[in-house]
CSV table of C-alpha atoms and ligand atoms in Angstrom, one decimal:
chain,number,residue,atom,x,y,z
A,277,MET,CA,0.7,5.0,-12.0
A,278,THR,CA,4.2,5.3,-12.0
A,279,ILE,CA,5.8,1.5,-10.9
A,280,ILE,CA,9.8,1.7,-9.9
A,281,VAL,CA,10.2,-2.3,-10.7
A,282,THR,CA,14.1,-3.1,-9.1
A,283,GLY,CA,15.8,-6.3,-10.0
A,284,GLY,CA,13.5,-6.4,-13.4
A,285,ALA,CA,16.1,-7.8,-15.5
A,286,GLY,CA,16.1,-11.1,-13.5
A,287,PHE,CA,14.0,-14.0,-13.6
A,288,ILE,CA,11.1,-12.6,-11.5
A,289,GLY,CA,11.2,-9.0,-12.1
A,290,ALA,CA,11.7,-9.4,-16.0
A,291,ASN,CA,8.2,-11.8,-16.2
A,292,PHE,CA,6.8,-9.0,-13.8
A,293,ILE,CA,7.5,-6.4,-15.9
A,294,PHE,CA,5.5,-8.9,-18.8
A,295,TYR,CA,2.5,-9.1,-16.3
A,296,MET,CA,2.6,-5.4,-15.7
A,297,MET,CA,2.8,-4.6,-18.8
A,298,GLU,CA,0.4,-6.2,-20.4
A,299,HIS,CA,-2.2,-6.2,-18.0
A,300,HIS,CA,-2.2,-3.0,-16.6
A,301,PRO,CA,-0.9,-0.5,-20.0
A,302,GLU,CA,-2.1,2.5,-18.3
A,303,ASP,CA,0.6,2.0,-15.5
A,304,ARG,CA,4.6,3.3,-16.8
A,305,ILE,CA,7.0,1.2,-15.9
A,306,VAL,CA,10.4,2.2,-14.8
A,307,CYS,CA,13.1,-0.6,-14.5
A,308,LEU,CA,15.7,0.2,-11.8
A,309,ASP,CA,18.5,-2.5,-12.4
A,310,LYS,CA,22.7,-2.9,-12.0
A,311,LEU,CA,22.9,-5.7,-14.7
A,312,THR,CA,24.4,-8.2,-12.1
A,313,TYR,CA,25.6,-11.5,-13.6
A,314,ALA,CA,21.9,-12.6,-13.2
A,315,GLY,CA,20.7,-9.9,-15.2
A,316,ASN,CA,20.0,-9.7,-18.7
A,317,PHE,CA,19.1,-7.1,-20.8
A,318,SER,CA,18.4,-8.4,-23.4
A,319,THR,CA,15.5,-10.2,-21.6
A,320,LEU,CA,14.0,-7.1,-21.6
A,321,ALA,CA,14.5,-6.6,-25.7
A,322,PRO,CA,10.3,-7.3,-26.1
A,323,VAL,CA,9.3,-4.2,-23.6
A,324,MET,CA,12.5,-1.0,-25.1
A,325,GLY,CA,10.7,0.4,-27.3
A,326,LYS,CA,7.3,1.3,-25.9
A,327,GLU,CA,6.5,4.8,-24.3
A,328,ASN,CA,5.5,3.4,-20.4
A,329,PHE,CA,8.8,1.9,-20.0
A,330,ARG,CA,12.1,3.0,-19.3
A,331,PHE,CA,15.3,1.1,-17.9
A,332,VAL,CA,18.0,2.6,-15.7
A,333,ARG,CA,21.2,0.8,-15.0
A,334,ALA,CA,21.9,1.7,-11.4
A,335,ASP,CA,22.8,0.0,-7.9
A,336,ILE,CA,20.2,0.1,-5.6
A,337,CYS,CA,23.0,0.9,-3.0
A,338,ASP,CA,23.7,3.7,-4.7
A,339,ARG,CA,21.9,6.6,-2.8
A,340,GLU,CA,22.4,9.5,-5.0
A,341,ALA,CA,21.2,7.3,-7.6
A,342,VAL,CA,18.1,6.0,-6.4
A,343,HIS,CA,17.2,9.8,-5.1
A,344,ALA,CA,17.7,11.4,-8.7
A,345,LEU,CA,15.7,8.6,-9.8
A,346,PHE,CA,13.2,8.9,-7.5
A,347,GLU,CA,13.2,13.0,-8.0
A,348,GLU,CA,12.7,12.3,-11.8
A,349,GLU,CA,10.2,9.4,-11.7
A,350,ARG,CA,8.1,10.2,-8.3
A,351,PRO,CA,6.9,6.8,-8.2
A,352,ASP,CA,3.6,6.1,-6.9
A,353,ILE,CA,5.1,2.4,-5.9
A,354,VAL,CA,8.5,0.3,-5.4
A,355,VAL,CA,8.1,-3.4,-6.1
A,356,ASN,CA,11.5,-4.9,-5.1
A,357,PHE,CA,13.0,-7.7,-6.7
A,358,ALA,CA,16.6,-6.8,-6.8
A,359,ALA,CA,18.5,-8.9,-4.9
A,360,GLU,CA,21.3,-11.6,-4.7
A,361,SER,CA,19.2,-14.7,-5.3
A,362,HIS,CA,21.8,-17.9,-5.5
A,363,VAL,CA,22.0,-19.4,-1.8
A,364,ASP,CA,25.2,-21.6,-3.6
A,365,ARG,CA,27.3,-18.6,-4.2
A,366,SER,CA,26.2,-16.8,-0.6
A,367,ILE,CA,27.6,-19.9,1.0
A,368,GLU,CA,31.0,-19.3,-1.0
A,369,ASP,CA,30.8,-15.4,-0.4
A,370,PRO,CA,28.0,-13.8,1.9
A,371,GLY,CA,29.2,-9.6,1.7
A,372,VAL,CA,27.5,-8.8,-1.3
A,373,PHE,CA,24.3,-10.5,-0.5
A,374,LEU,CA,23.9,-8.8,3.3
A,375,ARG,CA,25.2,-5.6,0.7
A,376,THR,CA,22.5,-5.6,-1.9
A,377,ASN,CA,19.7,-7.9,0.0
A,378,ILE,CA,19.7,-5.5,3.4
A,379,LEU,CA,21.4,-2.4,2.4
A,380,GLY,CA,19.8,-2.0,-0.9
A,381,THR,CA,16.5,-2.8,0.6
A,382,GLN,CA,17.6,0.6,3.6
A,383,THR,CA,18.3,3.2,0.6
A,384,LEU,CA,15.0,2.0,-1.4
A,385,MET,CA,12.8,2.3,1.6
A,386,ASP,CA,14.7,6.2,2.9
A,387,ALA,CA,13.7,7.1,-1.0
A,388,CYS,CA,10.1,6.5,-0.5
A,389,ARG,CA,10.2,8.3,2.8
A,390,ALA,CA,11.9,11.1,0.9
A,391,PHE,CA,9.1,11.1,-1.6
A,392,GLY,CA,6.6,9.8,0.2
A,393,VAL,CA,5.5,7.0,-1.8
A,394,ALA,CA,2.1,5.3,-1.8
A,395,ARG,CA,3.5,1.5,-1.5
A,396,TYR,CA,6.9,-0.4,-1.4
A,397,HIS,CA,6.8,-3.7,-2.1
A,398,GLN,CA,9.8,-6.1,-0.8
A,399,VAL,CA,9.7,-9.8,-2.5
A,400,SER,CA,10.6,-12.2,-0.2
A,401,THR,CA,11.5,-15.3,0.1
A,402,ASP,CA,10.1,-18.9,2.2
A,403,GLU,CA,13.4,-19.6,2.8
A,404,VAL,CA,13.4,-17.0,5.8
A,405,TYR,CA,11.5,-20.0,7.9
A,406,GLY,CA,14.1,-21.8,7.6
A,407,ASP,CA,13.6,-25.5,7.0
A,408,LEU,CA,10.5,-28.5,7.5
A,409,PRO,CA,11.1,-31.8,8.5
A,410,LEU,CA,10.5,-34.1,5.9
A,411,ASP,CA,8.6,-36.8,8.1
A,412,ARG,CA,5.9,-34.0,9.1
A,413,PRO,CA,4.5,-33.3,5.9
A,414,ASP,CA,1.3,-31.6,8.6
A,415,LEU,CA,3.3,-28.4,8.8
A,416,PHE,CA,3.5,-25.7,6.8
A,417,PHE,CA,4.6,-21.8,7.0
A,418,THR,CA,2.3,-19.5,7.7
A,419,GLU,CA,2.6,-15.8,8.4
A,420,GLN,CA,3.4,-16.5,12.1
A,421,THR,CA,5.8,-19.0,11.1
A,422,PRO,CA,8.9,-17.2,13.4
A,423,ILE,CA,11.4,-16.6,11.0
A,424,HIS,CA,14.7,-19.1,11.8
A,425,THR,CA,17.1,-18.6,8.9
A,426,SER,CA,19.8,-21.1,7.7
A,427,SER,CA,21.8,-19.6,4.9
A,428,PRO,CA,23.9,-16.0,4.0
A,429,TYR,CA,20.9,-15.6,1.8
A,430,SER,CA,18.1,-16.3,3.7
A,431,ALA,CA,19.7,-14.8,6.9
A,432,SER,CA,19.5,-11.0,4.7
A,433,LYS,CA,16.6,-11.6,3.0
A,434,ALA,CA,15.3,-12.1,6.8
A,435,SER,CA,17.0,-9.0,8.2
A,436,ALA,CA,15.3,-7.0,5.1
A,437,ASP,CA,12.3,-8.3,5.9
A,438,LEU,CA,12.7,-7.4,10.0
A,439,LEU,CA,13.6,-3.8,8.1
A,440,VAL,CA,11.0,-3.3,6.4
A,441,LEU,CA,8.3,-4.0,9.4
A,442,ALA,CA,10.6,-1.4,11.4
A,443,TYR,CA,10.2,1.1,8.7
A,444,HIS,CA,6.1,0.6,9.2
A,445,ARG,CA,6.3,0.7,12.2
A,446,THR,CA,8.9,3.0,13.0
A,447,TYR,CA,8.2,5.6,10.5
A,448,GLY,CA,5.1,4.8,9.3
A,449,LEU,CA,6.2,3.9,5.7
A,450,PRO,CA,3.1,1.9,3.8
A,451,VAL,CA,4.6,-1.4,2.7
A,452,THR,CA,3.4,-4.8,2.2
A,453,ILE,CA,5.8,-7.5,2.0
A,454,SER,CA,5.6,-10.9,-0.4
A,455,ARG,CA,7.2,-14.6,0.7
A,456,CYS,CA,6.8,-16.6,-2.2
A,457,SER,CA,8.0,-20.6,-2.7
A,458,ASN,CA,10.0,-21.7,-5.6
A,459,ASN,CA,9.2,-20.3,-9.1
A,460,TYR,CA,10.1,-21.7,-11.8
A,461,GLY,CA,9.4,-20.6,-16.0
A,462,PRO,CA,10.9,-18.4,-18.5
A,463,TYR,CA,14.1,-16.3,-18.2
A,464,HIS,CA,15.2,-18.8,-14.6
A,465,PHE,CA,18.8,-18.4,-14.9
A,466,PRO,CA,20.4,-21.7,-15.5
A,467,GLU,CA,22.2,-21.8,-12.5
A,468,LYS,CA,19.2,-23.1,-10.5
A,469,LEU,CA,17.8,-26.2,-10.7
A,470,ILE,CA,15.2,-27.0,-12.6
A,471,PRO,CA,17.4,-24.9,-15.9
A,472,LEU,CA,20.4,-26.2,-14.9
A,473,MET,CA,19.1,-29.5,-15.1
A,474,ILE,CA,17.4,-29.2,-18.9
A,475,ALA,CA,20.3,-27.4,-20.1
A,476,ASN,CA,22.4,-30.3,-18.6
A,477,CYS,CA,20.4,-33.1,-20.1
A,478,LEU,CA,20.0,-31.1,-23.8
A,479,ALA,CA,24.0,-31.2,-23.4
A,480,ASP,CA,24.0,-35.2,-22.2
A,481,LYS,CA,26.1,-33.4,-19.0
A,482,PRO,CA,25.7,-35.0,-15.6
A,483,LEU,CA,23.0,-34.0,-13.6
A,484,PRO,CA,24.0,-33.0,-10.3
A,485,VAL,CA,21.7,-33.6,-7.6
A,486,TYR,CA,23.2,-32.5,-4.1
A,487,GLY,CA,22.8,-35.2,-1.2
A,488,GLU,CA,20.4,-37.9,-2.0
A,489,GLY,CA,17.7,-35.8,-3.9
A,490,LEU,CA,14.9,-36.1,-1.2
A,491,ASN,CA,14.8,-32.3,-0.6
A,492,VAL,CA,11.5,-30.8,-1.0
A,493,ARG,CA,10.4,-27.4,-2.9
A,494,ASP,CA,7.1,-26.6,-3.6
A,495,TRP,CA,7.5,-25.3,-7.0
A,496,LEU,CA,4.9,-22.0,-8.1
A,497,TYR,CA,4.9,-21.1,-12.0
A,498,VAL,CA,6.7,-17.8,-11.9
A,499,GLU,CA,3.6,-16.0,-13.8
A,500,ASP,CA,1.6,-16.6,-10.4
A,501,HIS,CA,3.5,-15.1,-8.4
A,502,CYS,CA,3.5,-12.3,-10.4
A,503,ARG,CA,-0.4,-12.0,-10.1
A,504,ALA,CA,-0.4,-12.5,-6.6
A,505,ILE,CA,2.3,-9.4,-6.0
A,506,ASP,CA,0.0,-7.3,-8.3
A,507,LEU,CA,-3.1,-8.2,-6.3
A,508,ILE,CA,-1.6,-6.9,-3.1
A,509,LEU,CA,-0.3,-4.2,-4.5
A,510,ARG,CA,-3.7,-3.4,-5.6
A,511,ARG,CA,-5.4,-4.9,-3.0
A,512,GLY,CA,-3.2,-5.9,-0.2
A,513,ARG,CA,-3.7,-4.6,3.8
A,514,VAL,CA,-0.7,-2.0,4.1
A,515,GLY,CA,1.7,-3.4,6.9
A,516,GLU,CA,1.2,-7.0,6.2
A,517,VAL,CA,2.8,-10.0,4.8
A,518,TYR,CA,1.5,-12.4,2.3
A,519,ASN,CA,2.6,-16.2,1.6
A,520,ILE,CA,2.5,-17.2,-1.9
A,521,GLY,CA,2.5,-20.6,-2.8
A,522,GLY,CA,0.6,-23.1,-4.4
A,523,HIS,CA,0.9,-26.8,-2.5
A,524,ASN,CA,3.2,-28.2,-5.2
A,525,GLU,CA,6.1,-30.1,-3.2
A,526,MET,CA,8.4,-32.0,-5.0
A,527,ARG,CA,11.3,-33.9,-4.2
A,528,ASN,CA,14.5,-32.4,-6.5
A,529,ILE,CA,15.6,-36.5,-7.7
A,530,ASP,CA,11.6,-36.4,-9.2
A,531,ILE,CA,12.1,-32.9,-11.0
A,532,VAL,CA,15.3,-34.1,-12.2
A,533,ARG,CA,13.7,-37.4,-13.1
A,534,LEU,CA,11.3,-35.9,-14.9
A,535,ILE,CA,13.1,-33.3,-16.8
A,536,CYS,CA,15.1,-36.4,-18.2
A,537,ARG,CA,11.8,-38.3,-19.3
A,538,GLU,CA,10.2,-35.1,-21.2
A,539,LEU,CA,13.9,-34.5,-22.7
A,540,GLY,CA,13.8,-38.6,-23.5
A,541,LYS,CA,17.3,-38.4,-22.0
A,542,PRO,CA,18.8,-41.1,-19.7
A,543,GLU,CA,18.4,-41.4,-15.9
A,544,SER,CA,21.9,-42.6,-15.5
A,545,LEU,CA,22.8,-39.1,-16.4
A,546,ILE,CA,22.1,-38.4,-12.6
A,547,THR,CA,25.1,-37.6,-10.3
A,548,TYR,CA,24.9,-37.4,-6.6
A,549,VAL,CA,27.3,-34.9,-5.6
A,550,ALA,CA,28.2,-33.3,-1.8
A,551,ASP,CA,25.6,-31.9,-0.7
A,552,ARG,CA,25.2,-28.1,0.6
A,553,LYS,CA,26.1,-27.2,3.5
A,554,GLY,CA,23.4,-26.3,6.3
A,555,HIS,CA,20.7,-27.5,3.1
A,556,ASP,CA,17.0,-26.9,4.2
A,557,MET,CA,14.8,-30.3,3.9
A,558,ARG,CA,11.7,-29.1,2.8
A,559,TYR,CA,9.4,-25.6,2.1
A,560,ALA,CA,5.8,-25.8,1.9
A,561,ILE,CA,3.7,-22.7,2.2
A,562,ASP,CA,0.4,-22.5,4.0
A,563,PRO,CA,-1.4,-19.7,1.3
A,564,ALA,CA,-4.7,-19.5,2.9
A,565,LYS,CA,-4.2,-16.1,3.7
A,566,ILE,CA,-3.8,-15.0,0.3
A,567,HIS,CA,-6.7,-16.5,-0.9
A,568,SER,CA,-9.0,-16.0,1.6
A,569,GLU,CA,-8.3,-11.8,1.5
A,570,LEU,CA,-7.5,-11.8,-2.1
A,571,GLY,CA,-8.8,-14.5,-3.6
A,572,TRP,CA,-5.4,-16.1,-4.9
A,573,LEU,CA,-5.5,-18.8,-6.2
A,574,PRO,CA,-2.6,-20.8,-8.3
A,575,GLN,CA,-3.7,-20.8,-12.2
A,576,THR,CA,-1.3,-22.9,-13.8
A,577,LYS,CA,-0.2,-27.0,-13.1
A,578,PHE,CA,2.5,-28.3,-12.3
A,579,ALA,CA,2.2,-30.8,-15.1
A,580,ASP,CA,1.9,-27.8,-17.8
A,581,GLY,CA,4.2,-25.3,-16.2
A,582,ILE,CA,6.7,-27.3,-16.6
A,583,ARG,CA,5.9,-28.5,-20.0
A,584,LYS,CA,5.3,-24.8,-20.8
A,585,THR,CA,9.0,-24.2,-19.3
A,586,ILE,CA,11.0,-27.4,-20.8
A,587,ALA,CA,9.6,-25.8,-24.2
A,588,TRP,CA,10.6,-22.0,-23.9
A,589,TYR,CA,14.2,-23.3,-23.1
A,590,LEU,CA,13.9,-25.2,-26.5
A,591,ASP,CA,12.6,-22.3,-28.3
A,592,ASN,CA,15.3,-20.3,-26.7
A,593,ARG,CA,18.1,-21.4,-26.9
A,594,GLU,CA,20.2,-18.5,-27.6
A,595,TRP,CA,19.1,-16.6,-24.6
A,596,TRP,CA,20.1,-19.8,-22.1
A,597,GLU,CA,23.4,-20.9,-24.3
A,598,THR,CA,25.2,-17.1,-23.8
A,599,ILE,CA,24.8,-17.3,-20.1
A,600,LEU,CA,26.3,-20.7,-20.4
A,601,SER,CA,29.2,-19.4,-22.8
A,602,GLY,CA,30.7,-16.1,-20.6
A,603,GLU,CA,31.6,-15.6,-17.2
A,604,TYR,CA,29.1,-18.3,-15.8
A,605,GLN,CA,31.6,-21.1,-16.9
A,606,ASP,CA,33.8,-20.0,-13.8
A,607,TYR,CA,31.6,-20.1,-11.7
A,608,TYR,CA,30.3,-23.6,-12.4
A,609,GLU,CA,33.8,-25.3,-12.9
A,610,ARG,CA,33.9,-24.1,-9.3
A,611,MET,CA,30.8,-25.0,-7.9
A,612,TYR,CA,30.8,-28.3,-9.9
A,613,GLY,CA,34.4,-28.8,-10.3
A,614,ASN,CA,35.7,-31.5,-7.5
A,615,ARG,CA,31.8,-31.7,-5.7
B,293,NAD,P1,17.7,-13.5,-9.9
B,293,NAD,O1,19.5,-13.7,-9.1
B,293,NAD,O2,17.3,-13.9,-11.0
B,293,NAD,O3,17.8,-11.8,-10.5
B,293,NAD,C1,18.4,-10.7,-9.7
B,293,NAD,C2,18.1,-9.2,-10.3
B,293,NAD,O4,18.8,-8.2,-9.2
B,293,NAD,C3,18.9,-9.5,-11.9
B,293,NAD,O5,18.5,-8.7,-12.9
B,293,NAD,C4,20.3,-8.6,-10.7
B,293,NAD,O6,20.8,-8.2,-11.8
B,293,NAD,C5,19.4,-7.3,-10.1
B,293,NAD,N1,20.3,-6.7,-9.3
B,293,NAD,C6,21.1,-8.2,-7.7
B,293,NAD,N2,21.6,-6.8,-7.5
B,293,NAD,C7,21.2,-5.5,-7.5
B,293,NAD,C8,21.8,-4.3,-6.5
B,293,NAD,N3,22.4,-4.2,-5.7
B,293,NAD,N4,21.3,-2.7,-7.9
B,293,NAD,C9,19.9,-3.1,-8.8
B,293,NAD,N5,19.6,-4.6,-9.3
B,293,NAD,C10,20.4,-5.8,-8.6
B,293,NAD,O7,16.2,-13.6,-9.3
B,293,NAD,P2,15.2,-13.8,-9.3
B,293,NAD,O8,15.2,-15.2,-8.6
B,293,NAD,O9,14.4,-13.4,-10.0
B,293,NAD,O10,15.0,-13.4,-7.5
B,293,NAD,C11,13.8,-11.8,-7.2
B,293,NAD,C12,13.5,-11.8,-6.3
B,293,NAD,O11,12.4,-12.6,-5.8
B,293,NAD,C13,14.4,-11.9,-5.0
B,293,NAD,O12,14.8,-10.7,-4.6
B,293,NAD,C14,14.4,-13.7,-4.2
B,293,NAD,O13,15.0,-13.2,-3.1
B,293,NAD,C15,13.1,-13.3,-4.2
B,293,NAD,N6,12.8,-14.5,-4.9
B,293,NAD,C16,13.1,-15.8,-5.9
B,293,NAD,C17,12.8,-16.6,-6.0
B,293,NAD,C18,13.0,-17.9,-6.7
B,293,NAD,O14,12.5,-19.4,-6.8
B,293,NAD,N7,13.9,-17.2,-7.6
B,293,NAD,C19,11.6,-17.0,-4.8
B,293,NAD,C20,10.4,-16.6,-3.7
B,293,NAD,C21,11.3,-15.1,-3.5
B,294,TYD,P1,17.8,-23.5,-6.3
B,294,TYD,O1,17.0,-23.6,-7.5
B,294,TYD,O2,19.2,-23.5,-5.9
B,294,TYD,O3,16.7,-23.5,-4.9
B,294,TYD,P2,16.4,-23.2,-3.2
B,294,TYD,O4,18.0,-23.6,-3.1
B,294,TYD,O5,16.5,-21.7,-3.1
B,294,TYD,O6,15.7,-24.1,-3.0
B,294,TYD,O7,17.5,-25.3,-5.6
B,294,TYD,C1,16.8,-26.0,-5.6
B,294,TYD,C2,16.5,-27.7,-5.0
B,294,TYD,O8,17.8,-28.1,-6.0
B,294,TYD,C3,17.6,-27.4,-3.2
B,294,TYD,O9,17.1,-28.2,-2.2
B,294,TYD,C4,19.0,-27.3,-3.8
B,294,TYD,C5,19.2,-29.0,-5.3
B,294,TYD,N1,19.7,-28.7,-6.3
B,294,TYD,C6,20.6,-29.4,-6.5
B,294,TYD,O10,20.3,-30.6,-6.2
B,294,TYD,N2,21.6,-29.8,-7.5
B,294,TYD,C7,22.1,-28.6,-8.3
B,294,TYD,O11,22.9,-28.4,-9.2
B,294,TYD,C8,21.4,-27.4,-8.0
B,294,TYD,C9,21.7,-26.2,-8.3
B,294,TYD,C10,20.3,-27.1,-6.2
């Protein structure tokens, strides 16, 4: 099979490529990525020389480039990870989120229709469901939970999901959608909570916690997400949405304290800063459907996953220090300078 993976130079896409090349060496993987600030070509170095791997730099919104690639590769499956993915950036500048996350999805699906692709998989997020109150721990997101978005990021992802389902119903495009909770692990861009706190801790810099740090996220080790998508591609039902999450809810402040402890740094580094606008309180996935239909369960416990992740950042300083020394610095100054 030939599988086009978009956004494969980013965090989850790269981990997915490594997972697929290890578990399905018979398949050919073609990575299509624009290499935005979040895409990192060096991440893909371990697979670059492989015969069954190809990298193509292109924008998923570029109809001509996308169609030319489909014409050449005649893919069986397309998995779309390509997106603008950071909530704080979407609050600063929503435009590019709408373009990439919605129009890019449309462009890819049009190509899938034109070339009769057997499966289009949309990598979505639990953020399309909005948030849950902190005082109702009995509530979880199921696939039936209404879409109710908070940020321009989540609104753009929800719009794309609606479009994907519309292409299925209207044109019969064979689609699946997965909605996963927060991922963590190797190659996570250091603007996101866990890698940012690890990097700042190591530099003895302040650890900027939004609001009171009481917001809850449901963390999943990235490899468990990759395995879930692989299962959906092979055994998932067309036209269906699958939630992915491992019942691992944690408050932000507890994550930050844990990182301090693991790295032997004082909690006095923690600095409470102005809250994110429209900040979602709690995300919590009910993964019953993917468990009962596809037998998926997470394999990595948070205690192990976070240690592995911290060890990876210690062993791969060059990867993230290069990012931190580049244009990302301007973003950091803008985001945290006067907060
Ligand atoms: P990321 O920001 O680390 O990577 C995104 C990748 O997409 C980058 O390589 C970037 O260069 C590429 N890209 C961006 N715009 C593009 C365009 N117009 N054309 C081609 N490539 C483009 O993101 P991530 O955290 O790996 O997330 C991947 C997907 O998973 C996203 O769709 C995101 O919404 C979804 N998701 C993420 C999480 C999470 O916790 N990170 C959780 C659930 C779902
Ligand atoms: P993030 O990693 O941006 O993921 P998302 O917003 O998609 O869940 O943020 C995770 C949580 O951490 C979220 O509640 C916001 C919070 N946060 C901070 O408190 N400080 C920070 O510097 C960042 C980046 C996030």
